[in-house]
Tab-separated table of N, CA and C in Angstrom:
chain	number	residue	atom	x	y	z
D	1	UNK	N	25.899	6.148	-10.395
D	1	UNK	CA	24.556	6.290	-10.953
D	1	UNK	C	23.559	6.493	-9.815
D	2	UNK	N	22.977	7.343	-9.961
D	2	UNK	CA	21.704	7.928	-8.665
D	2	UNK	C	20.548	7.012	-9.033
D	3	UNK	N	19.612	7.128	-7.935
D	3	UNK	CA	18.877	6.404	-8.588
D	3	UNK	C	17.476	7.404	-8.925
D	4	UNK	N	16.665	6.981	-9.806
D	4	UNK	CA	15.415	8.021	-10.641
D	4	UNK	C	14.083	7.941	-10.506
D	5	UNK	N	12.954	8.211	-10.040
D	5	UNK	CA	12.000	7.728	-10.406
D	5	UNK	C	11.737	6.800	-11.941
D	6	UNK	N	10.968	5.648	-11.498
D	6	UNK	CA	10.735	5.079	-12.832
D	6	UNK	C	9.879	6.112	-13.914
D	7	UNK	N	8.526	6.734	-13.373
D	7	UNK	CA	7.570	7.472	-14.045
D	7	UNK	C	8.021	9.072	-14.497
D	8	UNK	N	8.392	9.599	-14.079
D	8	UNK	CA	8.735	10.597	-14.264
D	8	UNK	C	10.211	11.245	-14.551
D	9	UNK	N	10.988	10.596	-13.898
D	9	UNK	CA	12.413	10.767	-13.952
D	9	UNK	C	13.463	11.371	-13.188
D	10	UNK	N	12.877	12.113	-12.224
D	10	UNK	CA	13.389	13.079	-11.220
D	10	UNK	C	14.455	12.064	-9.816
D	11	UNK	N	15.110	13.082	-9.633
D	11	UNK	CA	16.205	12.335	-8.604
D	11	UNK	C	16.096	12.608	-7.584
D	12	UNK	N	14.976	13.589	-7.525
D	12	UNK	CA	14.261	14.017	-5.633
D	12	UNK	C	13.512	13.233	-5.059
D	13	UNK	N	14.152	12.102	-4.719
D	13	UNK	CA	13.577	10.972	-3.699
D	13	UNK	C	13.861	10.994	-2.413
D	14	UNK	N	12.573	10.187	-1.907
D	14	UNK	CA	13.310	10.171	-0.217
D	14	UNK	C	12.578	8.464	0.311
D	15	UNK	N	13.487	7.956	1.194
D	15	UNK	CA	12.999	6.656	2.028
D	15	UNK	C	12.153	7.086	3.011
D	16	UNK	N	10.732	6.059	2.909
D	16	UNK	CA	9.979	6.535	4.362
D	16	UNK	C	9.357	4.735	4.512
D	17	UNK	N	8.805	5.307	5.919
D	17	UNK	CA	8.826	3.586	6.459
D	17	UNK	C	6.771	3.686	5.332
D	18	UNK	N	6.606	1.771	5.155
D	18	UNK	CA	5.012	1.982	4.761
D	18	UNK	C	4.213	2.517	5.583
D	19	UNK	N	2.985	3.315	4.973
D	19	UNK	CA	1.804	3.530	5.902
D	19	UNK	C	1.045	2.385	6.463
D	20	UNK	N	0.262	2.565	7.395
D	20	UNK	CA	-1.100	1.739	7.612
D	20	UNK	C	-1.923	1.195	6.130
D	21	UNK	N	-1.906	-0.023	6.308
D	21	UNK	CA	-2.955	-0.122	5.073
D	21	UNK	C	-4.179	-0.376	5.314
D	22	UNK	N	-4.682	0.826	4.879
D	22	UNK	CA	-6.179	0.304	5.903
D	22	UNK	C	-7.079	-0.176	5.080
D	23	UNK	N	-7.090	-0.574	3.389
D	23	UNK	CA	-7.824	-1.524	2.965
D	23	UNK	C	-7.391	-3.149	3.681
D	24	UNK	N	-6.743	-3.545	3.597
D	24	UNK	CA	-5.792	-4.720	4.654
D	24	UNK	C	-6.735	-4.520	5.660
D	25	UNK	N	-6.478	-3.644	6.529
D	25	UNK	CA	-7.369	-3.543	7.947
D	25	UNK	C	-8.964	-3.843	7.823
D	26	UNK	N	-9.236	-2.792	6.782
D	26	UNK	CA	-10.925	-3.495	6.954
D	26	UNK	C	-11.329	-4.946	6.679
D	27	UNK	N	-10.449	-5.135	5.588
D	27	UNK	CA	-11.093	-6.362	4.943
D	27	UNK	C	-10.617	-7.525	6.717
D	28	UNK	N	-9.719	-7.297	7.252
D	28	UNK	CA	-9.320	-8.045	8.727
D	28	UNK	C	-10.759	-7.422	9.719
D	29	UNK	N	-11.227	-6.423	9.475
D	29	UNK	CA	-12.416	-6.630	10.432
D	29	UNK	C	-13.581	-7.152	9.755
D	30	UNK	N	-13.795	-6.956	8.513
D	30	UNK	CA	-14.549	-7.751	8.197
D	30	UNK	C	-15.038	-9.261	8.419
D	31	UNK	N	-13.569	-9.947	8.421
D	31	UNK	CA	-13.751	-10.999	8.005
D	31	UNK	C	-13.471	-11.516	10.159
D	32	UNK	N	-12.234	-11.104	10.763
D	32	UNK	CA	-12.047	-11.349	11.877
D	32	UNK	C	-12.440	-10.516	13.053
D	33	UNK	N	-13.134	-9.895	12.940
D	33	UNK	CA	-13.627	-8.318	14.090
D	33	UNK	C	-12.378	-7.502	14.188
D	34	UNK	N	-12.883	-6.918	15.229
D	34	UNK	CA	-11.884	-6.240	16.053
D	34	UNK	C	-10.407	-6.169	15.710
D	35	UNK	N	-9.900	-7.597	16.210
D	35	UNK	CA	-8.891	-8.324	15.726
D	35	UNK	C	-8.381	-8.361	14.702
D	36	UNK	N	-9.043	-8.159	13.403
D	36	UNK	CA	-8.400	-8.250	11.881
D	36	UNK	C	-7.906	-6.632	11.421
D	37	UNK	N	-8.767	-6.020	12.712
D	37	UNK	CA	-7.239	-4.357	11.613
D	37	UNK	C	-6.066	-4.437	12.097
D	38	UNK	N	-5.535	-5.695	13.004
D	38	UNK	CA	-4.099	-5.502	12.775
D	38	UNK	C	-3.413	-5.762	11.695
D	39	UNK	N	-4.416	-6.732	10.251
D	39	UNK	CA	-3.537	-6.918	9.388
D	39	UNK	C	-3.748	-5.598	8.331
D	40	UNK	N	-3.977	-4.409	8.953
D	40	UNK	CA	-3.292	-3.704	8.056
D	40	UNK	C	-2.018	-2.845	8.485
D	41	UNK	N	-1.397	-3.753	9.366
D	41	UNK	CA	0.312	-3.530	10.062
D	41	UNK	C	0.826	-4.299	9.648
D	42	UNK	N	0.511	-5.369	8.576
D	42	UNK	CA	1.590	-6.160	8.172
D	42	UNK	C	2.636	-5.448	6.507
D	43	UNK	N	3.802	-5.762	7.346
D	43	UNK	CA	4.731	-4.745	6.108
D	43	UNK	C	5.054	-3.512	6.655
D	44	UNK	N	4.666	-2.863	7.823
D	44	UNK	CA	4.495	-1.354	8.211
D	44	UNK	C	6.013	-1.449	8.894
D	45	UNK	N	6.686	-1.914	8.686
D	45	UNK	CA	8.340	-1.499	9.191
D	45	UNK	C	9.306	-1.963	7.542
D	46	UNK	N	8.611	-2.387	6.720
D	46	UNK	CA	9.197	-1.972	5.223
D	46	UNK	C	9.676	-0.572	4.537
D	47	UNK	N	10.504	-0.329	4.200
D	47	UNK	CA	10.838	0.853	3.761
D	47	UNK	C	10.633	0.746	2.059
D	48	UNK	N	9.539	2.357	1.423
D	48	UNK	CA	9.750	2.055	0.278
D	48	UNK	C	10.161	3.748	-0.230
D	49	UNK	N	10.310	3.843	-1.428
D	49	UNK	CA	11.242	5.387	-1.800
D	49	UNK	C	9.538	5.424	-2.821
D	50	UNK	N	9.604	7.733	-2.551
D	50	UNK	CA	8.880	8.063	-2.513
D	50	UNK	C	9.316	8.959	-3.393
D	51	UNK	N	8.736	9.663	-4.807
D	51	UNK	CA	8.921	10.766	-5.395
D	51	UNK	C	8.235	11.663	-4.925
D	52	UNK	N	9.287	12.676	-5.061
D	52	UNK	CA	9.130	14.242	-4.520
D	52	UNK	C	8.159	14.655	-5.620
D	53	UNK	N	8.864	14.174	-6.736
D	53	UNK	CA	7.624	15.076	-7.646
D	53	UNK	C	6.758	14.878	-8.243
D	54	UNK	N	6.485	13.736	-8.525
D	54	UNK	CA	4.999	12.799	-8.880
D	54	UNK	C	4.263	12.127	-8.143
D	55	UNK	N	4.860	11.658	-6.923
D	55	UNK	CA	4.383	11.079	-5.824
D	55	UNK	C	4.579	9.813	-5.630
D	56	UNK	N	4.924	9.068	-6.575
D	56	UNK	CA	5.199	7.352	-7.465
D	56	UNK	C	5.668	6.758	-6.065
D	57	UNK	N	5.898	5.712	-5.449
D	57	UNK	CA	5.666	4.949	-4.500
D	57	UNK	C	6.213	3.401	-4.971
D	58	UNK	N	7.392	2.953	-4.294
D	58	UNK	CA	7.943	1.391	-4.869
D	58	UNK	C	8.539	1.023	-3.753
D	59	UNK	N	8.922	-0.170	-4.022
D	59	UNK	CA	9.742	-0.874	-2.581
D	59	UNK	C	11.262	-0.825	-2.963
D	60	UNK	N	11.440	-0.319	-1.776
D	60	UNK	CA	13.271	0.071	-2.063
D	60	UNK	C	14.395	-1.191	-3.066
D	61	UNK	N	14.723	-0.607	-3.782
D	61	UNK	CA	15.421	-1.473	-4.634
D	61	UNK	C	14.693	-2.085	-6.079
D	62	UNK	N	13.173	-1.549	-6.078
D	62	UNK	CA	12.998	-2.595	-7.094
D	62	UNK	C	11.657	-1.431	-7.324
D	63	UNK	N	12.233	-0.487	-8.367
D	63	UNK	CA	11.373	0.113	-9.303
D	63	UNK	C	10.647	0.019	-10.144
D	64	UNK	N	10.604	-1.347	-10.430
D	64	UNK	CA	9.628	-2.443	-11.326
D	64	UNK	C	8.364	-2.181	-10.817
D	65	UNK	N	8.327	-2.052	-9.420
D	65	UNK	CA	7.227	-2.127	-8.785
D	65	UNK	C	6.396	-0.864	-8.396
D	66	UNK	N	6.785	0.458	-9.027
D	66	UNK	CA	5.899	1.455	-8.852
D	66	UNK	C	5.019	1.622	-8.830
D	67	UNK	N	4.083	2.862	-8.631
D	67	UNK	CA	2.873	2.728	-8.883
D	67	UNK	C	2.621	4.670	-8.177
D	68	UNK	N	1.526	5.111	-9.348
D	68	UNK	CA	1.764	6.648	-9.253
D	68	UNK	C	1.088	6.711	-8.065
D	69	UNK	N	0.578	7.866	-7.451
D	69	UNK	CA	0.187	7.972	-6.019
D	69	UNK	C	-1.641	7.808	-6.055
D	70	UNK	N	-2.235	7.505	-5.591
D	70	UNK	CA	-3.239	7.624	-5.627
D	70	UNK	C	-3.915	6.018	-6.196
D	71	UNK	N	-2.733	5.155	-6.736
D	71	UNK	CA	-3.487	4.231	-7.300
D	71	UNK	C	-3.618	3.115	-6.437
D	72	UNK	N	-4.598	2.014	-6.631
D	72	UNK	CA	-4.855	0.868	-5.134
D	72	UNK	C	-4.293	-0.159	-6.093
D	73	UNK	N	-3.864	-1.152	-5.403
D	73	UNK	CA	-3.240	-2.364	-5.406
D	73	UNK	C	-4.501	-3.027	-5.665
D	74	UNK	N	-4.354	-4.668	-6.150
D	74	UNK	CA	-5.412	-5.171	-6.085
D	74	UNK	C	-5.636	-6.303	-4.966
D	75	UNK	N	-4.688	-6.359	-4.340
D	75	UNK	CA	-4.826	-7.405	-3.193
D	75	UNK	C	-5.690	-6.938	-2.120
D	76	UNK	N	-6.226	-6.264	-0.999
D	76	UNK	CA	-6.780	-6.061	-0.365
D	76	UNK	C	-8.235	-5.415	-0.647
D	77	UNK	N	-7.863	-4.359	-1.328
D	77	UNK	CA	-8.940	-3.598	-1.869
D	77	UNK	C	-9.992	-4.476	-2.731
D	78	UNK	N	-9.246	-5.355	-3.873
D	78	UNK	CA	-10.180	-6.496	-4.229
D	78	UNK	C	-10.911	-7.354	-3.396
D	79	UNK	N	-9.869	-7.904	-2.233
D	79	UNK	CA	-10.736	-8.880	-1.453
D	79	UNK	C	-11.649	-8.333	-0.829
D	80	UNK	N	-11.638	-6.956	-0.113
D	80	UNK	CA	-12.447	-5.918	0.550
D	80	UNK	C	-13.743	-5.679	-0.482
D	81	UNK	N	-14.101	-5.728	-1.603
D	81	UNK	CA	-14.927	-5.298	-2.151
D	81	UNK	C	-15.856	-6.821	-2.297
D	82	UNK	N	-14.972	-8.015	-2.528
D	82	UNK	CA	-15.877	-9.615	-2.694
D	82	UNK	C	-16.269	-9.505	-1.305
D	83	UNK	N	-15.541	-9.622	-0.109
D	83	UNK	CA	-16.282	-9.848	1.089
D	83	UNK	C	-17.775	-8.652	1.367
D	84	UNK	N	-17.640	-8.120	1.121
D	84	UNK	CA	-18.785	-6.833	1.100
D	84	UNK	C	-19.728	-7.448	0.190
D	85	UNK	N	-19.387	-7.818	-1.004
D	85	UNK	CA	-20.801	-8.315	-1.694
D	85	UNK	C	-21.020	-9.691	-1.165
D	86	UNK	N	-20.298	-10.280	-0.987
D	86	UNK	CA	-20.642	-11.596	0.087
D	86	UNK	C	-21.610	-11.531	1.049
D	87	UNK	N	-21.497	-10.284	1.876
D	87	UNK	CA	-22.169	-10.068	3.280
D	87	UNK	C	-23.512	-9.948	2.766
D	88	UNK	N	-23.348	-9.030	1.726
D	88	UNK	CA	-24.660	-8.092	1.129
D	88	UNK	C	-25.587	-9.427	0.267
D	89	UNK	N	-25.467	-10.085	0.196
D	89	UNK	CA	-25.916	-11.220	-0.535
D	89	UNK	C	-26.677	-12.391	0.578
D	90	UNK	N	-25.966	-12.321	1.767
D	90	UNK	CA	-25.917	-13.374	2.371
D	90	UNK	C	-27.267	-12.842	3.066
């Protein structure tokens, strides 16, 4: 059995290592200067499989966890948006 995209269905996949996450990174300079865009290198030697033809994006082995291309997670990007109205408030 090959394995499929969850969203679409296609068997033209490929493994690539994660990108930079650079919501991760800002919200690390935000909060730590300089110093905090290294946490958007944390995870960056994880490998996740990538559709060729929808673009869909998961962590190797566990297709539960897709997500089509273009869409944000809510962990960083959320905290990135409270610390910003935090600042803006303060």
């Amino acid at each position: 059995m090959s394995t499929q995209c969850p969203h679409c269905g296609s068997d033209d996949l490929q493994m690539v290592n994660k990108p930079y996450n650079s919501g991760c990174g800002c919200l690390g300079l935000l909060l730590f200067g300089w110093w905090g865009l290294l946490l958007g290198l944390l995870g960056i030697n994880d490998y996740e499989m990538v559709c060729k033809n929808c673009g869909s994006r998961w962590p190797v082995g566990d297709p539960a966890k897709a997500r089509r291309a273009g869409e944000w997670g809510c962990g960083c990007g959320t905290l990135l948006v409270i610390a910003i109205i935090l600042m803006l408030i303060a």
